[in-house]
Short mmCIF file of C-alpha atoms in Angstrom, two decimals:
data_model
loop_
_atom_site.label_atom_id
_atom_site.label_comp_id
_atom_site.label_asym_id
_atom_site.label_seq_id
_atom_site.Cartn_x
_atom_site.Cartn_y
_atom_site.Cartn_z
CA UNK A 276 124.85 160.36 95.63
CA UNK A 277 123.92 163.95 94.70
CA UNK A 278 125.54 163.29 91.22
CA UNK A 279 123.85 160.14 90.70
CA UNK A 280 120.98 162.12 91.59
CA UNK A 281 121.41 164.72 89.09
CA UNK A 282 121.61 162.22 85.98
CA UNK A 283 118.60 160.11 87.03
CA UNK A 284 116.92 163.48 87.07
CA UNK A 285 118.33 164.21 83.38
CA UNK A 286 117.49 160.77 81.93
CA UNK A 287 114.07 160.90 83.36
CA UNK A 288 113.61 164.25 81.11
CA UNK A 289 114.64 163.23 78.31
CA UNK A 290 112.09 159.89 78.89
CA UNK A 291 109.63 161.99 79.42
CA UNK A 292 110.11 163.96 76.17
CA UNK A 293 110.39 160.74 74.34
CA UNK A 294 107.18 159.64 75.82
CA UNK A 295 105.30 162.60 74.71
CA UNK A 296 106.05 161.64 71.44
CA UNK A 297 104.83 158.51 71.27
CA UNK A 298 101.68 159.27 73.33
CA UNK A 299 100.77 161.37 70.48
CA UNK A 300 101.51 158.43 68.39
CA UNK A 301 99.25 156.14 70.31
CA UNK A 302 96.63 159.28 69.89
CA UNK A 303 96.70 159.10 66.34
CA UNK A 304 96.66 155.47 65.96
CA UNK A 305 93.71 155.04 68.12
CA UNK A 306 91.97 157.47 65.88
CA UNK A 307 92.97 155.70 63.20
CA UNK A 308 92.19 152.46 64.03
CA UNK A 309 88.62 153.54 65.98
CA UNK A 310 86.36 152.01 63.65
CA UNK A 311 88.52 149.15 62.13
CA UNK A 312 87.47 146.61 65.07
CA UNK A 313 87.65 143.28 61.99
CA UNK A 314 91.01 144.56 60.89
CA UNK A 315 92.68 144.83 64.55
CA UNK A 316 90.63 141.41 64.99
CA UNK A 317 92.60 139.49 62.67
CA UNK A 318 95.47 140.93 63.51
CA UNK A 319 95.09 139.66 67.22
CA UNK A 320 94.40 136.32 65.57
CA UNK A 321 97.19 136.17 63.79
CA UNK A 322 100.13 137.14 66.12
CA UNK A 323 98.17 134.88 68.78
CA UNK A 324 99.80 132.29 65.88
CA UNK A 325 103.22 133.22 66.97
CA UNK A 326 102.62 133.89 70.37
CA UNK A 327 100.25 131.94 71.92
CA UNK A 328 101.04 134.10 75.51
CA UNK A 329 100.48 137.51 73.59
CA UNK A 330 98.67 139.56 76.51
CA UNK A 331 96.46 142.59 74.98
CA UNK A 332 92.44 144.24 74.63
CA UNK A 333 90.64 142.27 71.78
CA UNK A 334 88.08 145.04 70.06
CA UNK A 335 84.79 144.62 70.84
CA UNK A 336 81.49 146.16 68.80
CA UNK A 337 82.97 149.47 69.94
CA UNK A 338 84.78 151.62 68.24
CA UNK A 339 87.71 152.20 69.82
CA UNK A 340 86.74 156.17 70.45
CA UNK A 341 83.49 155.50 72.04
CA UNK A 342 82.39 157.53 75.08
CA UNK A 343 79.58 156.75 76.78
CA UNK A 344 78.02 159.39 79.02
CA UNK A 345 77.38 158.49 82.86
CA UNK A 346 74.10 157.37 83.67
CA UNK A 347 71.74 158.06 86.27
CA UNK A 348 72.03 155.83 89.65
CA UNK A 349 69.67 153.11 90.15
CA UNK A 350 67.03 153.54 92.77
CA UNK A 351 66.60 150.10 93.47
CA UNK A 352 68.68 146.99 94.55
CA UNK A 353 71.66 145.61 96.28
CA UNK A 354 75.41 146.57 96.13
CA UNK A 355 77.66 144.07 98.24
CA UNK A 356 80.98 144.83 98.42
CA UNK A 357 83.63 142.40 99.59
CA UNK A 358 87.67 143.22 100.29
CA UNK A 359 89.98 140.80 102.01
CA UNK A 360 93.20 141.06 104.20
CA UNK A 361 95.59 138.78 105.61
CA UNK A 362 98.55 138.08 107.69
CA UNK A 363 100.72 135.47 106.37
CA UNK A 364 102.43 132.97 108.46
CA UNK A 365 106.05 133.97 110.09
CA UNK A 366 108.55 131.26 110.75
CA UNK A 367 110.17 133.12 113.80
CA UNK A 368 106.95 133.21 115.47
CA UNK A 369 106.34 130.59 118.73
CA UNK A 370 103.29 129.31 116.75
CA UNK A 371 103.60 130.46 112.78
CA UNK A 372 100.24 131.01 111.93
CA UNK A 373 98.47 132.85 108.97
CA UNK A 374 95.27 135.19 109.14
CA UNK A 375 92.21 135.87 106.60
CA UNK A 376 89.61 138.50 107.25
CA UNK A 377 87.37 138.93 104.67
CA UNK A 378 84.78 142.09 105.04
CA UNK A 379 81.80 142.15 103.77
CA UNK A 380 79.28 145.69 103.35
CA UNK A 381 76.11 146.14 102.22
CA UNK A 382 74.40 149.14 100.18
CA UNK A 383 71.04 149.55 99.43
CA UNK A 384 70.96 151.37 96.62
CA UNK A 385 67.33 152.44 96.90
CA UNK A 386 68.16 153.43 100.47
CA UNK A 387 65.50 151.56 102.28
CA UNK A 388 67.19 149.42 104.50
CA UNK A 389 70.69 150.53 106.84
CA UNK A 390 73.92 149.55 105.30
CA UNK A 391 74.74 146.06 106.56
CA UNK A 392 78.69 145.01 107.63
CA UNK A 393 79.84 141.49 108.72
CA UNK A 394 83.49 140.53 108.82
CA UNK A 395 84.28 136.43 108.32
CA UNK A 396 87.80 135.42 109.66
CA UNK A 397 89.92 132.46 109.70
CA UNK A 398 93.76 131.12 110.86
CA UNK A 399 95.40 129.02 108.90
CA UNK A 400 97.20 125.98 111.47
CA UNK A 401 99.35 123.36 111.06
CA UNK A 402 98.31 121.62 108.19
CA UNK A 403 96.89 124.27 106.33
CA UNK A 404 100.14 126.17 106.30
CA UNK A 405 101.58 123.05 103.77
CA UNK A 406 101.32 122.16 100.55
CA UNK A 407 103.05 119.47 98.57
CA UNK A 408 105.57 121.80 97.51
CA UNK A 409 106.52 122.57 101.45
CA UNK A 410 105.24 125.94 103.09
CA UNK A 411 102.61 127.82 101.86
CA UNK A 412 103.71 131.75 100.67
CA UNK A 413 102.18 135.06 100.27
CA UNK A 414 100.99 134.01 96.91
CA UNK A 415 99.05 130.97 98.08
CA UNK A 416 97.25 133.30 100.77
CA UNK A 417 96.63 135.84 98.73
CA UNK A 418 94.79 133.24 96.55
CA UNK A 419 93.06 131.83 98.95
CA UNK A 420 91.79 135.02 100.21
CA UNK A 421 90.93 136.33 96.50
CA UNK A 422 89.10 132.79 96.43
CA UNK A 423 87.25 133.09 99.95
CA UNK A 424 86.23 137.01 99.41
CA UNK A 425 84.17 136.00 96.10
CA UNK A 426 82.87 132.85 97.90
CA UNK A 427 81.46 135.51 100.76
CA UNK A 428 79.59 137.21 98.07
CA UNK A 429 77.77 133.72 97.09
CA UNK A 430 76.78 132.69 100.55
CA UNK A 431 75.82 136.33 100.99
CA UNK A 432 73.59 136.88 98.18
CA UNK A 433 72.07 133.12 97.83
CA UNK A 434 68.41 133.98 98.99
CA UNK A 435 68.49 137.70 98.24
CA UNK A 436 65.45 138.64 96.28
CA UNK A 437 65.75 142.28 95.70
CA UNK A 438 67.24 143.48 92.03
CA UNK A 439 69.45 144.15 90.72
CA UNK A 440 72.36 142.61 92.84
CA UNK A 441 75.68 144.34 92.15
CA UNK A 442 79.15 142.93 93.70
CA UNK A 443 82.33 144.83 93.29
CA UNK A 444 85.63 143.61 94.46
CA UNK A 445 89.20 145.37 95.19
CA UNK A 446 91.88 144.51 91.62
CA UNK A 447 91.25 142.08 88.57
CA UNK A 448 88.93 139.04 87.92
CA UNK A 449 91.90 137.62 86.30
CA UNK A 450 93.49 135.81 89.23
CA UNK A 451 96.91 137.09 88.27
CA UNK A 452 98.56 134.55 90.53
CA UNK A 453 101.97 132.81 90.85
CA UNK A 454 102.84 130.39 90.52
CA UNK A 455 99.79 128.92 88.15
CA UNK A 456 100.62 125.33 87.21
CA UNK A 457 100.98 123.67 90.41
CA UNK A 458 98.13 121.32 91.14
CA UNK A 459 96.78 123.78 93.89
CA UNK A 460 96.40 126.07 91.95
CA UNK A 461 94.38 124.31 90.03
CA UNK A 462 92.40 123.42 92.24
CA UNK A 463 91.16 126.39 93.85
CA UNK A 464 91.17 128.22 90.31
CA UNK A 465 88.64 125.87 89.72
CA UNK A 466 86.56 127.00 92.90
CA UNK A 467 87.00 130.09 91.36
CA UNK A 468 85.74 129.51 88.47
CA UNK A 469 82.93 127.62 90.19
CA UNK A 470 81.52 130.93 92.13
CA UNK A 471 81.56 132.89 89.29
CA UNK A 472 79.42 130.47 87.67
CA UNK A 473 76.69 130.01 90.44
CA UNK A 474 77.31 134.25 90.15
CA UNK A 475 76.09 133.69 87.02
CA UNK A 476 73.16 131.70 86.87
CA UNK A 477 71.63 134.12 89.64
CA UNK A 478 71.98 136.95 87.24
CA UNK A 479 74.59 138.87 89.53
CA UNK A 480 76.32 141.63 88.00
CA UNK A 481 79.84 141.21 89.23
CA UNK A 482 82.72 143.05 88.23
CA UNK A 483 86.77 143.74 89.38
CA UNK A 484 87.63 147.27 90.28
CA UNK A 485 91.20 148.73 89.47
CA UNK A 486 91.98 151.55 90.90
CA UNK A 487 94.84 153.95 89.10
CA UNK A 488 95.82 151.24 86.58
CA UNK A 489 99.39 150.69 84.99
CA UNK A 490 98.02 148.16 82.46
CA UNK A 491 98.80 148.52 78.66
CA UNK A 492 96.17 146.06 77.23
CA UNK A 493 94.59 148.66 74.43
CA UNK A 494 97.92 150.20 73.83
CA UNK A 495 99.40 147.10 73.25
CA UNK A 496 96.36 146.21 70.56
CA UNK A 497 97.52 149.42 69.11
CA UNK A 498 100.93 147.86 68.80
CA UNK A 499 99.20 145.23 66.52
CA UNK A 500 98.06 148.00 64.17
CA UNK A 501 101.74 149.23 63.91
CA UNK A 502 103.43 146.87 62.87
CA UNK A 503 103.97 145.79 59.64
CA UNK A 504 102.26 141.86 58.63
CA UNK A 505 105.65 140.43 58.32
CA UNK A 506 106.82 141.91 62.06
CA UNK A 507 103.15 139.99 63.54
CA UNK A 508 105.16 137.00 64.54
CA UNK A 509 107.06 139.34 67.16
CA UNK A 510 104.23 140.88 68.52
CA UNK A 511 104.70 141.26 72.43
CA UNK A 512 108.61 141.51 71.54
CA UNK A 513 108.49 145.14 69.54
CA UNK A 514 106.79 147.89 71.31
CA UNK A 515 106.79 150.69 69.61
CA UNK A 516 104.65 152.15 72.20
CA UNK A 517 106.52 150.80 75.29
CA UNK A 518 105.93 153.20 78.35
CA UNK A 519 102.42 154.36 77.49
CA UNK A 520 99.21 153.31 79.52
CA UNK A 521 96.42 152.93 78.54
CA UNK A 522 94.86 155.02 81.68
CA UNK A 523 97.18 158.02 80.15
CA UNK A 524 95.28 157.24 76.82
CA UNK A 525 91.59 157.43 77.92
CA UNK A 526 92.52 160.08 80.44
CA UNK A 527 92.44 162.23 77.33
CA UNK A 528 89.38 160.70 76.05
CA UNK A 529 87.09 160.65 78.12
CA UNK A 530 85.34 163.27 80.13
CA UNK A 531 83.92 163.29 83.71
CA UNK A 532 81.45 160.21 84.33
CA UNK A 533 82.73 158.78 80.71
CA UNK A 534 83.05 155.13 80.49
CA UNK A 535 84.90 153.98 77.56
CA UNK A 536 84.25 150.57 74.84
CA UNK A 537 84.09 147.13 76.06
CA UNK A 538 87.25 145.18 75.24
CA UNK A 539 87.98 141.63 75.49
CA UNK A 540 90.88 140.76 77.46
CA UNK A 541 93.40 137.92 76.43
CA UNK A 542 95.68 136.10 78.11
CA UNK A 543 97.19 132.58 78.60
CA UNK A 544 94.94 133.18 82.06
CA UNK A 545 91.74 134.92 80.26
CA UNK A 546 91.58 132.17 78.10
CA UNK A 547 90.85 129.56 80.78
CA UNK A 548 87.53 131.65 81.62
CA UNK A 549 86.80 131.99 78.15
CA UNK A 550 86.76 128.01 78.32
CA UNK A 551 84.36 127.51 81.04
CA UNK A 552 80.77 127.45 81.13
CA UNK A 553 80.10 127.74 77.77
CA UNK A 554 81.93 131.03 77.44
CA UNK A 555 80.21 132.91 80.40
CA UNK A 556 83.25 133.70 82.19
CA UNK A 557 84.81 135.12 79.13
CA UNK A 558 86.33 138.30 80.86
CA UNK A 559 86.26 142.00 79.61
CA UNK A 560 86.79 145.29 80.61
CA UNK A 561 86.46 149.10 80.09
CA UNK A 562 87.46 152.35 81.28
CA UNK A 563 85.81 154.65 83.43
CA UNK A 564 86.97 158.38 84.36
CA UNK A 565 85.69 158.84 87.98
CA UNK A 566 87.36 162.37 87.99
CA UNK A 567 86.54 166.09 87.80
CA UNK A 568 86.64 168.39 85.24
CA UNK A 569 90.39 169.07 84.90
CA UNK A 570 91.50 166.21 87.10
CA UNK A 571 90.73 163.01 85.62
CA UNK A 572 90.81 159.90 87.30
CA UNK A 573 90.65 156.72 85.34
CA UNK A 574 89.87 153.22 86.70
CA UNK A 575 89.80 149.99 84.91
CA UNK A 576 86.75 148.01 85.29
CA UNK A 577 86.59 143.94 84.90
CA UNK A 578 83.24 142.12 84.32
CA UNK A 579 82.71 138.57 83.15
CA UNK A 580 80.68 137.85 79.52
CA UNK A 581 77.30 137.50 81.27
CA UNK A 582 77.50 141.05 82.14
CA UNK A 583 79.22 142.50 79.32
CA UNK A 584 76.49 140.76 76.97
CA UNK A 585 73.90 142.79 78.77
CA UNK A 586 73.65 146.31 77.93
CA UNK A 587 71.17 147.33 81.23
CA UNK A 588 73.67 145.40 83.32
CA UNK A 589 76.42 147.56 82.02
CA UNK A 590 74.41 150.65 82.06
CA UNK A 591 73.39 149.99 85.96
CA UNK A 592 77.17 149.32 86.93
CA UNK A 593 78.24 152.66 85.25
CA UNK A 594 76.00 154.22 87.37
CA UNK A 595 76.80 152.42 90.72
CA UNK A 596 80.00 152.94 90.54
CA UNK A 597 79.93 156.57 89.37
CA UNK A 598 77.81 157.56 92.43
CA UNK A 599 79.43 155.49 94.80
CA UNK A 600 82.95 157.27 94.15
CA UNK A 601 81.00 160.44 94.63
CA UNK A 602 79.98 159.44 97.91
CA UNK A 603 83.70 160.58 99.38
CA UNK A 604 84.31 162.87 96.59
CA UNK A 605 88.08 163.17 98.23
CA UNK A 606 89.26 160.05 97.52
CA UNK A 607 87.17 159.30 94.32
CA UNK A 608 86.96 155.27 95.33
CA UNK A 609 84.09 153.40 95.69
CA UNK A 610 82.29 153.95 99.31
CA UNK A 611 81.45 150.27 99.40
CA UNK A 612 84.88 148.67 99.20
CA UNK A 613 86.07 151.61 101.36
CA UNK A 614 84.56 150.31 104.17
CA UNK A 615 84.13 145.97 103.37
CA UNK A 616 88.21 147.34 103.39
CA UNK A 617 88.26 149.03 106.56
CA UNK A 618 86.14 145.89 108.31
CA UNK A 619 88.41 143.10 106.57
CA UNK A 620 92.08 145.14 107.40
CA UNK A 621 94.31 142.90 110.12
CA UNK A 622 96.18 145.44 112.00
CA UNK A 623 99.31 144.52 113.63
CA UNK A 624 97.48 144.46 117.33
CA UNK A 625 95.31 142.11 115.63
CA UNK A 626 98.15 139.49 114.68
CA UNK A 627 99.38 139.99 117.84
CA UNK A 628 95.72 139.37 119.76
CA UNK A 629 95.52 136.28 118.09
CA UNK A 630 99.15 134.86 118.57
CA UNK A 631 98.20 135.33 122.06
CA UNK A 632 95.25 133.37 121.27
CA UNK A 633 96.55 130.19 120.13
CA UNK A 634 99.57 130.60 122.35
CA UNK A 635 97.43 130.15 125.19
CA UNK A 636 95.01 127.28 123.81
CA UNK A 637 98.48 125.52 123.20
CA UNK A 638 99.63 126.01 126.81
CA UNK A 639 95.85 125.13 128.49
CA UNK A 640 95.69 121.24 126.44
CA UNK A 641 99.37 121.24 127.28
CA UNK A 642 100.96 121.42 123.70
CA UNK A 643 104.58 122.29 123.28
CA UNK A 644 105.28 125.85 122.59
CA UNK A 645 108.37 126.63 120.22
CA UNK A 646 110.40 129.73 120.61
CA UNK A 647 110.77 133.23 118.70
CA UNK A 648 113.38 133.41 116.81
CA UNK A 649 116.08 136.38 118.07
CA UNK A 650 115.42 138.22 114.88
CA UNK A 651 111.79 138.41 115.68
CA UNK A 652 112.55 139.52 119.31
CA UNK A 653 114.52 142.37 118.69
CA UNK A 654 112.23 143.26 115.99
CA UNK A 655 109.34 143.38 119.04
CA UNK A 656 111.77 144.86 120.98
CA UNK A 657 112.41 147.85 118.28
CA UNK A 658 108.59 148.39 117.85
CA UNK A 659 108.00 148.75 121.27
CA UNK A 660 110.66 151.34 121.85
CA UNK A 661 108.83 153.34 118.81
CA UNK A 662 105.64 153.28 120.33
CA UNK A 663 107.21 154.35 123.80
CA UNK A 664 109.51 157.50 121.51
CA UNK A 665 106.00 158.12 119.87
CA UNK A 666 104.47 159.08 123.53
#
């Protein structure tokens, strides 16, 4: 093992060299390319020709270099942060069951009112835990919950009057889900679509939050610019710049408080948004370094078309974010989600309170109780000797 060891070590040197290089290469070419946003158009255009699936940044009215110095914080409105968690249902149980807590917190961002928490749950039984392609998975739950956390914002926010209203949630708009051609997901992508569209029309300044990103969307534009027109209809197949991010990239770029340009995002998935509502869900994205001097910390930010259209709106989520990240200067994460996170997280004494739960609503209208499976059993059996070692 020690061997093996000692030539993982040396190949991951000689990576690293090799990715020094072409980080400097991505360097230049982004300089390059930092005010040619028609010419790296096209050339999205045209490998989209040969690869319909290509998945990269589309330049905006940006240049590609832009920094954009951090705001000041609004003194006025409403940031509602919303984070989900689940259990998902386990076949060895008595009673398989699945679990969705969705937390929900409140900031006033002109401080005048207390924060405000409130925590919606739900177990999925019996026929919830089927689809027509048998029993439902993590993915399916993890939908649903991405699906229920942005429908909490809606209900939340539908009489609010104050402005502006801001809602940030944990990861992507995208709804990077699998699998995506079954009719349920369908169905619920169209719910999803749905919210963001009553979002919309109230004027709600929504966006995704990524913390520590390993995406390669602008790198992979920069691709485009490197190859030669004849090597276009392999674009997404060559990468010359395989192994750089893009939060490597603008963690050289921009300073402290720094967001970077707007981008377009495309994808097979993007593209449905881009289809609905007239464009309005279109989806796009930029950089922000949430770090200190020296130590910079680079999150990607997604926000749908209506918001990205609106300069204020962008200007007004810069700042939000900027001073909510300096609210726990520590962890350099939104307050917000930190806690609609801590209110939404199912413990294991949780899944446990509520197995206990149905268990006994089974027994009192005298349904049948199944067993535990042996696996599970020692597997209780093993955490409950921990817990007694950790005494």
């Amino acid at each position: 093992m020690h061997r093996q060891i000692q030539q993982a070590a040396g190949e991951a040197q000689r990576e690293q060299a090799r990715l020094r290089d072409e980080f400097n290469r991505a360097w230049e070419t982004l300089q390059t390319w930092a005010d040619r946003l028609p010419d790296l158009g096209r050339r999205v255009e045209q490998a989209l020709r040969y690869n319909p699936s290509l998945r990269c940044a589309r330049p905006g009215q940006e240049a590609l270099t832009t920094r954009v110095p951090a705001p000041p914080a609004p003194t006025q409105g409403l940031l509602l942060a919303a984070d989900g968690s689940n259990a998902n249902p386990n076949h060895h149980d008595r009673i398989p069951f699945g679990l969705i807590n969705i937390g929900l917190f409140g900031y006033d961002l002109g401080h005048h009112r207390p924060p405000q928490e409130l925590i919606q749950s739900e177990v999925l039984l019996n026929q919830d835990l089927y689809d027509d392609l048998g029993t439902i998975g993590e993915e399916r739950i993890a939908l649903e919950r991405d699906l229920r956390e942005r429908r909490a914002l809606l209900e939340r926010l539908r009489d609010e009057t104050v402005t502006p209203l801001v809602t940030l949630t944990d990861g992507p708009l995208e709804l990077y889900r699998q699998p995506r051609e079954d009719p349920e997901f369908h169905a619920r992508f169209q719910d999803y679509l749905r919210v963001l569209t009553a979002l919309a029309a109230q004027g709600v300044i929504t966006a995704g939050y990524v913390d520590k990103p390993q995406a390669d969307l602008v790198v992979r534009l920069l691709e485009l610019a490197l190859l030669d027109e004849d090597e276009l209809a392999q674009a997404g197949q060559l990468r010359p710049l395989r192994g750089i991010t893009d939060r490597a990239l603008f963690g050289q770029l921009l300073q402290p408080g720094e967001r970077s340009a707007l981008f377009g995002l495309q994808s097979t998935t993007a593209e449905r948004f881009r289809q609905a509502a007239q464009g309005q869900l279109e989806l796009h994205f930029f950089y922000l370094n949430v770090g200190l001097a020296g130590q910079p910390k680079v999150v990607r930010v997604e926000i749908p078309h209506w918001v990205a259209v609106d300069t204020t709106a962008v200007t007004i989520l810069h700042g939000v974010l900027l001073q909510q990240t300096q609210i726990t200067p520590n962890r350099r994460y939104p307050y917000a989600l930190i806690r609609a996170h801590e209110l939404a997280v199912v413990t294991y004494q949780d899944r446990q309170a509520v197995a206990a739960m149905i268990e006994q609503e089974w027994l009192n209208q005298g349904v049948v109780v199944g067993e535990e499976s042996e696996k599970q059993r020692a597997k209780q059996d093993l955490q409950s000797s921990s817990r007694r070692s950790a005494r």
